[in-house]
Coordinates of C-alpha atoms and ligand atoms in Angstrom, one line a residue:
M22 CA 67.8 92.0 -80.0
T23 CA 71.1 90.4 -79.0
T24 CA 72.1 89.5 -75.5
T25 CA 75.8 89.5 -76.1
R26 CA 78.4 92.1 -76.0
N27 CA 80.5 90.0 -78.3
R28 CA 80.5 91.9 -81.6
A29 CA 81.4 89.0 -83.9
L30 CA 78.7 86.8 -82.4
G31 CA 76.1 89.5 -82.3
A32 CA 76.7 90.4 -86.0
W33 CA 76.6 86.8 -87.1
V34 CA 73.3 86.1 -85.3
E35 CA 71.8 89.3 -86.8
E36 CA 72.9 88.3 -90.3
I37 CA 71.4 84.8 -90.0
A38 CA 68.2 86.1 -88.5
R39 CA 67.8 88.6 -91.4
F40 CA 68.1 85.8 -93.9
T41 CA 66.2 83.0 -92.1
K42 CA 63.4 85.3 -90.8
P43 CA 62.5 83.6 -87.4
D44 CA 59.5 84.8 -85.5
R45 CA 61.7 85.2 -82.4
I46 CA 65.2 84.7 -81.1
H47 CA 66.1 82.9 -77.9
W48 CA 69.6 83.0 -76.4
C49 CA 70.2 79.8 -74.5
D50 CA 71.6 80.3 -71.0
G51 CA 71.7 76.6 -70.1
S52 CA 69.7 77.0 -66.9
D53 CA 67.3 74.5 -65.4
T54 CA 64.4 77.0 -65.8
E55 CA 65.1 77.4 -69.5
S56 CA 65.3 73.7 -70.0
E57 CA 61.9 73.2 -68.2
M58 CA 60.4 76.0 -70.3
L59 CA 61.6 74.3 -73.6
V60 CA 60.4 70.9 -72.5
K61 CA 57.0 72.3 -71.6
H62 CA 56.6 73.9 -75.0
M63 CA 57.7 70.7 -76.7
L64 CA 55.3 68.6 -74.7
A65 CA 52.6 71.0 -75.8
D66 CA 53.4 70.9 -79.5
G67 CA 54.1 67.1 -79.6
T68 CA 57.9 67.3 -80.2
L69 CA 58.3 65.5 -77.0
E70 CA 56.2 62.9 -75.2
S71 CA 56.3 62.3 -71.5
L72 CA 57.5 59.0 -70.1
N73 CA 56.7 57.3 -66.8
A74 CA 57.8 59.8 -64.2
D75 CA 58.0 57.2 -61.5
T76 CA 60.3 54.8 -63.3
H77 CA 62.1 57.4 -65.5
P78 CA 62.0 60.8 -63.8
G79 CA 62.9 63.7 -66.1
C80 CA 62.9 61.5 -69.2
Y81 CA 61.2 62.3 -72.5
L82 CA 60.6 60.6 -75.9
H83 CA 61.1 62.2 -79.2
R84 CA 60.1 60.6 -82.6
S85 CA 62.1 61.9 -85.5
H86 CA 60.7 62.0 -89.1
P87 CA 60.8 58.4 -90.4
S88 CA 63.1 59.5 -93.2
D89 CA 65.5 61.1 -90.8
V90 CA 66.8 58.4 -88.5
A91 CA 70.6 58.4 -88.9
R92 CA 73.6 60.4 -90.0
T93 CA 73.7 60.7 -93.8
E94 CA 77.3 60.3 -95.0
H95 CA 76.4 60.7 -98.7
L96 CA 74.9 64.2 -97.9
T97 CA 77.8 65.3 -95.8
F98 CA 80.4 67.5 -97.5
I99 CA 83.7 69.1 -96.8
C100 CA 83.9 72.5 -98.6
T101 CA 87.5 73.4 -99.5
E102 CA 88.7 75.5 -102.5
K103 CA 90.8 72.6 -103.7
Q104 CA 89.2 69.1 -103.9
A105 CA 92.6 67.6 -103.1
D106 CA 92.5 69.1 -99.6
T107 CA 89.2 67.3 -98.9
G108 CA 90.7 64.1 -100.3
P109 CA 89.3 60.9 -101.8
T110 CA 87.5 59.6 -98.7
N111 CA 85.2 62.7 -98.3
N112 CA 82.4 64.2 -100.4
W113 CA 83.6 67.5 -101.7
M114 CA 81.8 70.7 -102.6
S115 CA 83.5 74.0 -103.4
P116 CA 82.6 76.9 -101.1
A117 CA 81.2 78.7 -104.2
E118 CA 78.9 75.7 -105.0
A119 CA 77.7 75.5 -101.4
R120 CA 76.9 79.2 -101.5
G121 CA 74.9 78.7 -104.7
K122 CA 73.2 75.5 -103.8
V123 CA 72.9 75.1 -100.0
W124 CA 72.8 78.7 -98.7
P125 CA 69.6 79.6 -100.5
L126 CA 67.8 76.8 -98.7
F127 CA 68.2 78.7 -95.5
E128 CA 66.3 81.7 -96.9
N129 CA 63.2 82.3 -94.8
A130 CA 63.7 78.7 -93.4
M131 CA 62.9 79.8 -89.9
E132 CA 59.6 81.7 -90.6
G133 CA 57.1 80.8 -87.9
R134 CA 59.8 79.3 -85.8
T135 CA 62.2 80.4 -82.9
L136 CA 65.8 80.8 -83.6
Y137 CA 67.8 79.4 -80.7
V138 CA 71.3 80.7 -80.2
V139 CA 73.2 77.8 -78.5
P140 CA 76.7 78.8 -77.2
Y141 CA 78.6 75.8 -76.0
L142 CA 82.0 74.8 -74.6
M143 CA 83.8 71.7 -75.8
G144 CA 85.9 70.4 -73.0
P145 CA 86.2 71.1 -69.2
E146 CA 85.4 74.6 -68.0
S147 CA 88.9 75.8 -67.2
S148 CA 90.8 73.7 -69.6
P149 CA 93.2 75.5 -71.9
F150 CA 92.3 72.8 -74.5
S151 CA 88.6 73.5 -74.6
K152 CA 87.0 75.3 -77.5
V153 CA 83.8 77.3 -78.0
G154 CA 81.2 76.7 -80.6
V155 CA 77.9 78.4 -81.2
E156 CA 75.0 76.6 -82.9
I157 CA 72.1 78.5 -84.3
T158 CA 69.1 76.2 -84.7
D159 CA 65.4 76.3 -85.2
S160 CA 64.9 73.1 -83.2
A161 CA 64.2 73.2 -79.5
Y162 CA 64.9 69.5 -79.4
V163 CA 68.4 70.2 -80.6
A164 CA 68.8 72.9 -78.0
V165 CA 67.9 70.6 -75.1
N166 CA 70.1 67.8 -76.5
M167 CA 73.0 70.3 -76.7
R168 CA 72.4 71.2 -73.1
I169 CA 73.1 67.5 -72.2
M170 CA 75.9 66.8 -74.7
T171 CA 77.9 70.0 -74.1
R172 CA 78.6 72.6 -71.4
M173 CA 76.0 75.0 -72.8
G174 CA 74.9 78.6 -72.3
K175 CA 76.5 81.2 -70.0
I176 CA 79.6 79.1 -69.3
A177 CA 80.5 79.2 -73.0
L178 CA 79.8 82.9 -73.5
D179 CA 81.9 83.7 -70.4
R180 CA 84.7 81.7 -71.9
L181 CA 84.4 83.4 -75.3
G182 CA 84.5 86.9 -73.9
D183 CA 85.0 89.3 -76.9
S184 CA 87.0 86.8 -78.9
S185 CA 85.8 85.9 -82.5
D186 CA 87.4 82.5 -82.2
F187 CA 84.4 80.2 -82.2
V188 CA 83.0 77.6 -84.6
K189 CA 79.8 78.8 -86.2
G190 CA 77.2 76.1 -86.7
L191 CA 74.0 77.0 -88.6
H192 CA 71.3 74.4 -88.4
S193 CA 67.7 74.4 -89.7
L194 CA 65.2 71.6 -89.9
G195 CA 64.2 73.0 -93.3
D196 CA 61.4 70.9 -94.7
L197 CA 63.1 67.6 -93.7
D198 CA 63.1 66.5 -97.3
P199 CA 66.1 64.3 -97.9
Q200 CA 66.4 66.0 -101.4
R201 CA 67.1 69.2 -99.6
R202 CA 69.3 67.8 -96.9
F203 CA 73.0 68.9 -96.7
I204 CA 75.6 68.9 -94.0
C205 CA 78.5 71.2 -95.1
H206 CA 81.8 71.9 -93.3
F207 CA 84.0 74.8 -94.1
P208 CA 87.3 74.1 -92.3
Q209 CA 88.9 77.4 -93.4
S210 CA 86.2 79.6 -91.9
K211 CA 85.3 77.1 -89.2
E212 CA 81.7 77.0 -90.2
I213 CA 79.1 74.3 -90.4
W214 CA 75.8 74.5 -92.3
S215 CA 73.3 71.8 -91.8
I216 CA 69.8 71.7 -93.3
G217 CA 67.0 69.2 -93.7
S218 CA 67.7 66.9 -90.7
G219 CA 66.9 67.0 -87.0
Y220 CA 68.8 63.9 -86.2
G221 CA 71.9 63.1 -84.1
G222 CA 75.2 63.8 -85.7
N223 CA 73.5 65.8 -88.5
A224 CA 71.9 68.3 -86.1
L225 CA 73.9 68.3 -82.8
L226 CA 76.7 70.1 -84.5
S227 CA 79.0 69.9 -81.6
K228 CA 79.6 66.3 -82.0
K229 CA 80.7 64.8 -85.4
C230 CA 80.7 68.1 -87.2
F231 CA 82.7 70.2 -84.8
A232 CA 84.5 67.9 -82.4
L233 CA 85.7 65.6 -85.2
R234 CA 85.5 67.1 -88.7
I235 CA 86.3 70.7 -88.0
A236 CA 88.5 69.9 -84.9
S237 CA 90.6 67.4 -86.9
T238 CA 91.6 70.3 -89.2
Q239 CA 92.3 72.6 -86.2
A240 CA 94.3 69.7 -84.7
R241 CA 96.3 69.4 -87.9
D242 CA 97.1 73.1 -87.8
E243 CA 97.8 73.3 -84.1
G244 CA 99.7 70.0 -83.6
W245 CA 97.3 67.7 -81.8
L246 CA 94.7 65.0 -82.7
A247 CA 90.9 65.0 -82.7
E248 CA 89.8 61.3 -82.7
H249 CA 86.8 59.0 -82.7
M250 CA 87.9 57.4 -79.5
L251 CA 86.6 56.5 -76.1
I252 CA 88.8 57.2 -73.1
L253 CA 88.9 55.0 -70.0
G254 CA 91.0 54.6 -66.9
L255 CA 91.8 51.0 -65.8
E256 CA 92.5 51.0 -62.0
D257 CA 94.3 47.9 -60.8
P258 CA 93.9 46.3 -57.3
Q259 CA 96.9 48.4 -56.1
G260 CA 95.0 51.6 -57.0
R261 CA 97.1 52.5 -60.0
T262 CA 95.1 53.9 -62.9
T263 CA 96.3 53.6 -66.5
Y264 CA 94.5 55.6 -69.2
I265 CA 93.6 54.1 -72.6
A266 CA 92.1 55.7 -75.7
A267 CA 90.3 53.4 -78.1
A268 CA 89.0 53.8 -81.7
F269 CA 86.3 51.6 -83.1
P270 CA 83.9 52.2 -86.0
S271 CA 80.3 52.8 -85.1
A272 CA 78.4 49.7 -83.8
C273 CA 81.4 47.9 -82.3
G274 CA 80.6 48.5 -78.6
K275 CA 82.5 51.7 -77.8
T276 CA 80.1 52.8 -75.1
N277 CA 80.1 49.2 -73.6
L278 CA 83.9 49.2 -73.4
A279 CA 84.0 52.7 -72.0
M280 CA 81.6 51.7 -69.2
L281 CA 82.8 48.2 -68.6
I282 CA 82.1 46.6 -65.2
P283 CA 84.7 43.9 -64.4
P284 CA 83.1 40.5 -63.8
L285 CA 83.4 38.9 -60.3
S286 CA 86.5 36.9 -61.4
Q287 CA 88.3 40.2 -61.9
A288 CA 87.5 41.7 -58.6
G289 CA 89.8 44.5 -57.6
Y290 CA 89.9 46.1 -61.0
K291 CA 87.8 49.1 -61.9
V292 CA 87.1 50.9 -65.2
W293 CA 86.6 54.7 -65.0
T294 CA 84.8 56.3 -67.9
V295 CA 86.3 59.5 -69.3
G296 CA 84.5 59.5 -72.7
D297 CA 82.6 57.1 -75.0
D298 CA 83.0 58.7 -78.4
I299 CA 85.5 61.5 -78.9
A300 CA 89.0 62.3 -77.6
W301 CA 91.1 65.4 -78.1
L302 CA 94.7 64.3 -77.7
R303 CA 97.6 66.7 -77.1
P304 CA 101.3 66.3 -76.6
G305 CA 102.1 67.4 -73.1
S306 CA 105.3 69.1 -71.9
D307 CA 106.3 65.8 -70.4
G308 CA 106.4 64.1 -73.8
R309 CA 103.3 62.1 -73.2
L310 CA 100.0 62.3 -74.9
W311 CA 97.1 63.8 -72.8
A312 CA 93.4 63.4 -73.6
I313 CA 90.3 65.3 -72.8
N314 CA 86.7 64.3 -73.7
P315 CA 85.2 67.4 -75.3
E316 CA 81.7 66.2 -74.6
N317 CA 79.5 66.4 -71.5
G318 CA 77.0 63.6 -72.3
F319 CA 76.4 60.3 -74.1
F320 CA 74.5 59.9 -77.3
G321 CA 74.3 56.2 -77.3
V322 CA 72.6 53.5 -79.3
A323 CA 69.7 52.0 -77.2
P324 CA 69.1 48.6 -78.8
G325 CA 71.3 45.9 -77.2
T326 CA 71.8 48.0 -74.1
N327 CA 70.7 46.1 -71.0
K328 CA 71.7 45.2 -67.4
E329 CA 74.0 42.4 -68.7
T330 CA 75.7 44.2 -71.6
N331 CA 76.1 47.6 -69.9
P332 CA 74.8 48.1 -66.4
N333 CA 76.4 51.5 -66.0
A334 CA 74.7 52.8 -69.1
M335 CA 71.4 51.5 -67.8
A336 CA 72.0 53.4 -64.5
T337 CA 73.0 56.5 -66.4
I338 CA 69.8 56.6 -68.5
G339 CA 67.4 56.1 -65.6
K340 CA 66.7 59.8 -65.3
N341 CA 67.0 63.2 -67.1
T342 CA 67.4 61.4 -70.5
I343 CA 66.0 62.1 -73.9
F344 CA 65.1 59.0 -75.8
T345 CA 64.8 59.2 -79.6
N346 CA 62.9 56.6 -81.7
V347 CA 62.6 54.0 -79.0
A348 CA 59.4 52.0 -78.5
V349 CA 57.2 52.8 -75.5
T350 CA 55.4 50.3 -73.2
K351 CA 51.8 50.5 -72.1
D352 CA 52.9 52.2 -68.8
R353 CA 55.1 54.6 -70.8
Q354 CA 58.5 53.2 -70.1
P355 CA 61.1 53.3 -73.0
W356 CA 61.7 49.9 -74.6
W357 CA 64.1 48.5 -77.2
E358 CA 65.3 45.2 -78.6
G359 CA 67.6 43.6 -76.1
L360 CA 65.4 44.3 -73.1
G361 CA 63.8 40.8 -73.2
K362 CA 60.5 39.7 -74.4
P363 CA 58.4 42.5 -75.9
P364 CA 55.6 43.4 -73.5
E365 CA 52.0 43.4 -74.6
G366 CA 50.4 46.6 -75.8
M367 CA 53.6 48.5 -76.9
T368 CA 53.8 51.5 -79.3
D369 CA 56.6 51.2 -81.9
W370 CA 59.1 53.9 -82.7
R371 CA 56.8 55.4 -85.3
G372 CA 54.0 55.8 -82.8
N373 CA 51.9 52.9 -84.1
P374 CA 50.6 49.9 -82.1
Y375 CA 53.4 47.3 -82.1
D376 CA 52.6 44.1 -84.0
P377 CA 55.4 41.6 -83.3
S378 CA 54.0 39.2 -86.0
K379 CA 55.4 41.6 -88.6
G380 CA 58.9 40.6 -87.6
E381 CA 60.1 44.2 -87.4
P382 CA 61.8 45.7 -84.4
A383 CA 59.8 47.9 -82.1
A384 CA 62.6 50.4 -81.6
H385 CA 64.5 51.8 -84.5
P386 CA 67.9 50.0 -84.7
N387 CA 69.6 53.4 -84.5
S388 CA 67.4 54.7 -81.7
R389 CA 69.3 56.7 -79.1
F390 CA 69.6 58.0 -75.6
T391 CA 71.0 61.4 -74.7
A392 CA 72.2 61.3 -71.1
P393 CA 74.4 63.5 -68.9
A394 CA 77.9 62.0 -68.4
A395 CA 77.8 63.0 -64.7
Q396 CA 75.0 60.4 -64.1
C397 CA 77.3 57.5 -65.1
P398 CA 78.2 55.6 -61.9
G399 CA 81.7 54.9 -63.3
I400 CA 82.4 58.5 -64.4
S401 CA 86.1 59.2 -63.9
P402 CA 87.1 61.7 -61.2
K403 CA 89.3 63.1 -63.9
F404 CA 86.3 63.7 -66.3
S405 CA 86.5 67.5 -65.8
D406 CA 90.2 67.8 -65.1
P407 CA 91.5 70.7 -67.2
Q408 CA 94.7 68.9 -68.2
G409 CA 92.9 65.7 -69.1
V410 CA 94.5 62.3 -68.6
P411 CA 97.8 60.9 -69.8
I412 CA 97.3 58.1 -72.4
S413 CA 99.5 55.0 -72.0
A414 CA 97.8 52.9 -74.7
I415 CA 95.9 53.4 -77.9
I416 CA 93.6 50.6 -79.1
F417 CA 92.2 50.1 -82.5
G418 CA 89.5 47.5 -83.1
G419 CA 86.9 46.4 -85.6
R420 CA 84.5 43.6 -86.1
R421 CA 86.3 40.8 -88.0
A422 CA 85.0 37.2 -88.0
S423 CA 88.3 35.7 -89.0
L424 CA 92.1 36.5 -89.4
V425 CA 92.6 39.4 -86.9
P426 CA 93.8 38.0 -83.5
L427 CA 92.0 38.9 -80.3
V428 CA 94.8 41.3 -79.5
Y429 CA 98.3 42.3 -80.8
Q430 CA 100.7 45.1 -80.2
A431 CA 102.4 47.2 -82.8
F432 CA 106.2 47.3 -82.8
D433 CA 106.4 51.1 -82.5
W434 CA 104.5 54.3 -83.2
N435 CA 104.9 54.2 -87.0
H436 CA 103.7 50.6 -87.1
G437 CA 100.8 51.6 -84.9
V438 CA 99.8 54.2 -87.4
L439 CA 99.8 51.5 -90.0
V440 CA 97.7 49.2 -87.8
G441 CA 95.2 52.1 -87.2
S442 CA 95.0 52.9 -90.9
M443 CA 94.3 49.2 -91.6
L444 CA 91.3 49.3 -89.3
S445 CA 88.3 47.6 -91.0
S446 CA 85.0 46.2 -89.8
E447 CA 82.4 43.9 -91.1
T448 CA 79.1 45.6 -91.4
T449 CA 76.1 44.4 -89.3
A450 CA 72.7 43.6 -90.9
A451 CA 71.1 46.6 -89.2
A452 CA 73.4 49.0 -91.0
T453 CA 73.5 47.7 -94.6
G454 CA 71.1 44.8 -95.0
K455 CA 74.1 42.7 -95.8
T456 CA 76.3 41.1 -93.2
G457 CA 80.0 40.6 -93.4
V458 CA 80.8 43.3 -95.9
L459 CA 84.3 44.6 -95.1
R460 CA 84.4 48.3 -94.8
R461 CA 87.8 49.9 -94.5
D462 CA 87.7 52.7 -91.9
P463 CA 91.2 54.2 -91.1
M464 CA 91.4 55.0 -87.4
A465 CA 87.6 54.7 -87.4
M466 CA 87.6 58.2 -88.9
L467 CA 86.4 57.5 -92.4
P468 CA 83.2 59.5 -92.0
F469 CA 84.8 62.1 -89.6
C470 CA 88.2 63.1 -90.9
G471 CA 87.7 66.7 -92.1
Y472 CA 90.6 66.7 -94.6
N473 CA 92.7 64.6 -96.9
M474 CA 93.3 61.1 -95.4
G475 CA 96.9 61.0 -96.6
D476 CA 97.6 64.3 -94.9
Y477 CA 95.9 63.0 -91.8
L478 CA 98.1 59.9 -91.6
T479 CA 101.2 62.1 -92.1
H480 CA 100.0 64.2 -89.2
W481 CA 99.6 61.1 -87.0
L482 CA 103.2 60.2 -87.7
K483 CA 104.4 63.7 -86.9
V484 CA 102.5 63.9 -83.6
G485 CA 103.8 60.5 -82.4
N486 CA 107.3 61.1 -83.5
G487 CA 107.4 64.3 -81.5
L488 CA 106.6 62.4 -78.2
T489 CA 109.3 61.2 -76.0
H490 CA 106.8 58.8 -74.3
P491 CA 104.3 57.8 -77.0
P492 CA 101.5 55.5 -76.0
A493 CA 101.9 51.9 -77.0
I494 CA 99.5 50.9 -79.8
F495 CA 97.3 47.8 -80.0
N496 CA 94.7 46.2 -82.1
V497 CA 91.8 44.1 -80.7
N498 CA 89.1 42.0 -82.2
W499 CA 86.3 40.8 -79.9
F500 CA 84.3 39.3 -82.8
R501 CA 86.2 36.2 -84.0
R502 CA 83.9 33.4 -85.0
G503 CA 84.2 29.6 -85.0
P504 CA 83.1 27.1 -87.6
Q505 CA 79.5 27.3 -86.5
R506 CA 79.7 31.1 -86.6
E507 CA 79.8 31.1 -82.8
F508 CA 81.8 33.9 -81.1
L509 CA 85.1 32.5 -79.8
W510 CA 85.6 35.2 -77.2
P511 CA 82.9 36.0 -74.6
G512 CA 83.4 39.8 -74.9
Y513 CA 81.7 42.5 -72.8
G514 CA 83.0 42.5 -69.2
E515 CA 85.5 39.7 -70.0
N516 CA 87.3 42.1 -72.3
L517 CA 88.9 43.4 -69.1
R518 CA 91.2 40.4 -69.3
V519 CA 92.6 41.7 -72.6
L520 CA 92.8 45.2 -71.2
R521 CA 95.0 43.9 -68.4
W522 CA 97.5 42.4 -70.9
I523 CA 97.5 45.7 -72.8
V524 CA 98.1 47.7 -69.6
E525 CA 100.9 45.3 -68.5
R526 CA 102.6 45.7 -71.9
A527 CA 102.1 49.5 -72.0
N528 CA 103.5 50.0 -68.5
G529 CA 106.1 47.3 -68.4
G530 CA 107.7 47.8 -71.7
A531 CA 109.1 44.7 -73.4
N532 CA 108.4 41.9 -70.9
K533 CA 109.4 38.9 -73.0
N534 CA 107.4 36.5 -70.9
N535 CA 104.0 37.8 -71.8
A536 CA 104.3 38.2 -75.6
V537 CA 105.9 36.6 -78.7
E538 CA 107.1 38.6 -81.6
T539 CA 105.3 37.7 -84.8
P540 CA 105.5 39.3 -88.3
I541 CA 102.4 41.4 -87.5
G542 CA 103.4 42.5 -84.0
F543 CA 103.6 41.2 -80.4
V544 CA 101.0 38.6 -79.6
P545 CA 100.3 37.3 -76.0
T546 CA 101.9 34.1 -75.1
A547 CA 99.6 31.1 -74.6
D548 CA 99.0 31.8 -70.9
A549 CA 99.5 35.6 -70.8
I550 CA 95.8 36.3 -70.8
D551 CA 94.0 35.2 -67.7
T552 CA 91.3 32.7 -68.8
R553 CA 90.5 31.3 -65.3
G554 CA 86.8 30.6 -64.9
L555 CA 86.1 31.2 -68.6
D556 CA 84.6 28.7 -70.9
V557 CA 87.4 29.2 -73.4
S558 CA 89.6 26.1 -74.1
S559 CA 93.3 26.5 -74.7
A560 CA 92.7 25.3 -78.3
T561 CA 90.3 28.2 -78.7
M562 CA 92.7 30.6 -77.1
Q563 CA 95.4 29.4 -79.5
E564 CA 93.1 30.0 -82.4
L565 CA 92.2 33.5 -81.1
L566 CA 95.9 34.4 -81.0
R567 CA 97.1 32.6 -84.2
V568 CA 98.8 34.6 -86.9
D569 CA 97.7 33.1 -90.2
T570 CA 100.7 34.0 -92.4
A571 CA 98.9 33.3 -95.7
G572 CA 95.8 35.2 -94.6
W573 CA 97.9 38.2 -93.5
T574 CA 99.9 38.3 -96.7
Q575 CA 96.6 38.6 -98.6
E576 CA 95.3 41.2 -96.1
L577 CA 98.3 43.4 -96.5
H578 CA 98.2 43.0 -100.3
D579 CA 94.5 44.2 -100.3
F580 CA 95.5 47.0 -97.9
G581 CA 98.3 48.0 -100.2
D582 CA 95.7 48.5 -103.0
Y583 CA 93.5 50.5 -100.6
L584 CA 96.5 52.8 -99.6
H585 CA 97.0 53.3 -103.3
K586 CA 93.4 54.5 -103.7
L587 CA 94.0 57.0 -100.9
G588 CA 96.3 58.9 -103.3
D589 CA 99.7 60.4 -103.4
R590 CA 99.5 62.2 -100.1
V591 CA 99.8 59.0 -98.2
P592 CA 103.1 59.2 -96.3
S593 CA 105.9 57.1 -97.8
A594 CA 106.9 56.1 -94.2
L595 CA 103.8 54.1 -94.0
A596 CA 104.6 52.2 -97.3
V597 CA 108.0 51.5 -95.7
V598 CA 106.4 49.9 -92.6
L599 CA 104.0 48.0 -94.8
A600 CA 106.9 46.6 -96.9
R601 CA 108.7 45.6 -93.7
I602 CA 105.7 43.7 -92.4
R603 CA 105.2 42.0 -95.7
L604 CA 108.9 41.0 -95.7
G605 CA 108.5 39.5 -92.3
L606 CA 105.4 37.5 -93.5
D607 CA 107.3 36.3 -96.5
G608 CA 110.2 35.1 -94.3
A609 CA 107.7 33.3 -91.9
A610 CA 106.0 31.6 -94.9
H611 CA 109.4 30.6 -96.2
R612 CA 110.5 29.1 -92.9
K613 CA 107.3 27.2 -92.7
T614 CA 107.8 25.6 -96.1
A615 CA 111.4 24.9 -95.3
K616 CA 110.4 23.2 -92.0
A617 CA 107.7 21.2 -93.8
S618 CA 110.1 20.0 -96.4
V619 CA 112.6 18.9 -93.7
A620 CA 109.9 17.2 -91.8
T621 CA 108.5 15.3 -94.7
P622 CA 110.5 12.2 -95.5
V623 CA 111.3 11.9 -99.2
Ligands
OXD706 C1 78.0 57.8 -83.4 C2 78.6 57.2 -84.6 O1 76.8 58.2 -83.4 O2 79.8 56.9 -84.5 O3 78.7 58.0 -82.4 O4 77.9 56.9 -85.5
MN707 MN1 80.8 57.7 -82.8

């Protein structure tokens, strides 16, 4: 039985139900009563566990299967007729192969289970830029997470009306065997098939699958950008707010930056959170780039989150939050590494008594919270603005122990696209077991770009060159280390000092007093970043802002090799900018040698 008058949707649900054979079908309306009913069932069957209702009202714990604890990039496929359209950075499967290999796994997969139809809206309710998706899932946990992460239920069906323009996401837990786990994307038909995982980006199909992989292809076709970016508004003491979008690879502190609380020394400034993970950016009729956050909640990494690193996140997750794979204290409070000394008598993320002597973390390093955006104390008043916010600056950043300065500004849009495409980050121990392995991650979109990366970079050039007032583009690196591997920059709230320089540059144009031109871009002058009250010496500041000519020559050489690997669809305009920067570096190296030879008495 369907509860929709939308013919395309009704027919699709019937087709899937015939094949997957659920015991019952439930159409999600997104109401409180429905959520309470789902939670009650999950508490009864053990999918959820209750948490301390005094300290964490409305919060629950879920433990995923221990083999299903993160996105699985090697099992994630883009399914296009031609492999070249998927490109060298994605796993490719032809639609025919997917039909032969993945589709049969759905047969009878929902026997004994409920099929939930989850209609959802990506973006603010009345925004012309919002899009509708429908996820069919056999996981009630997914349904309640989707209710937090998106505008879910009736609101989406109302928006859809009788249109057949929606992204179809089919998800089943299957048997959770990694051998039978696939996450397939069909950009042409705007479909997603995910089987064998109940976790995060693999299962909440609105997020990485739709809002990035499928949306990036829609954006290419429709002239906009779907990006792995936070969005924030920085309000200055005069009450002017400047909006910034920033792309960082996973595990570089995006949520922390999006929710930054200025330290006391920066009183008068305020950061407003518009989004922490995804931005849909559109050229406006005024020639500027406008951004909406398509999501409605935060799916953040728990470990490392505490009152010092991210007080706003801590306030956000105090109620109505689902915790996944965290540890739990004796009095049933959620716990993770970063919250201080482990209390006695804890249960670890697998549900076993926690034994600290084993040296293993109590919470899984990728344990998460799913929390409503509206609960964030710093949520922007523009969060649900149908037009979104105008972006004045775009920031790229990665985790680099050496070479990359604390901040620099690209010369122009095309150079900014090069800077974004050069984005790279050193992996953390938690992710790979090896520290310091450099992973190239153009625009932080390596796992999320739904088409050929060369075409994607071409599209970036096209969108920016069509803007009369493009955002200024910057690169930041909070993670520079000194000789003892100590961090040179304090990071966290103090990053506001760098944001202030960025906003000043973006708003004031070329103010020669606050930057010097170097071969790699504009770098702050020695005193352009406010370091008052910081334990950062001027020598350290100099080191943080130094442009190491020889190091950059090598970096650009290595990047040239990488661009080559991205294939022949990389835009030649990018190679031209690269050559220009290399020439500038050669000139600087030459001037240095000449100066040295003049200075050295013979
Ligand atoms: C995320 C990610 O979960 O980028 O947001 O991995
Ligand atoms: Mn992300």
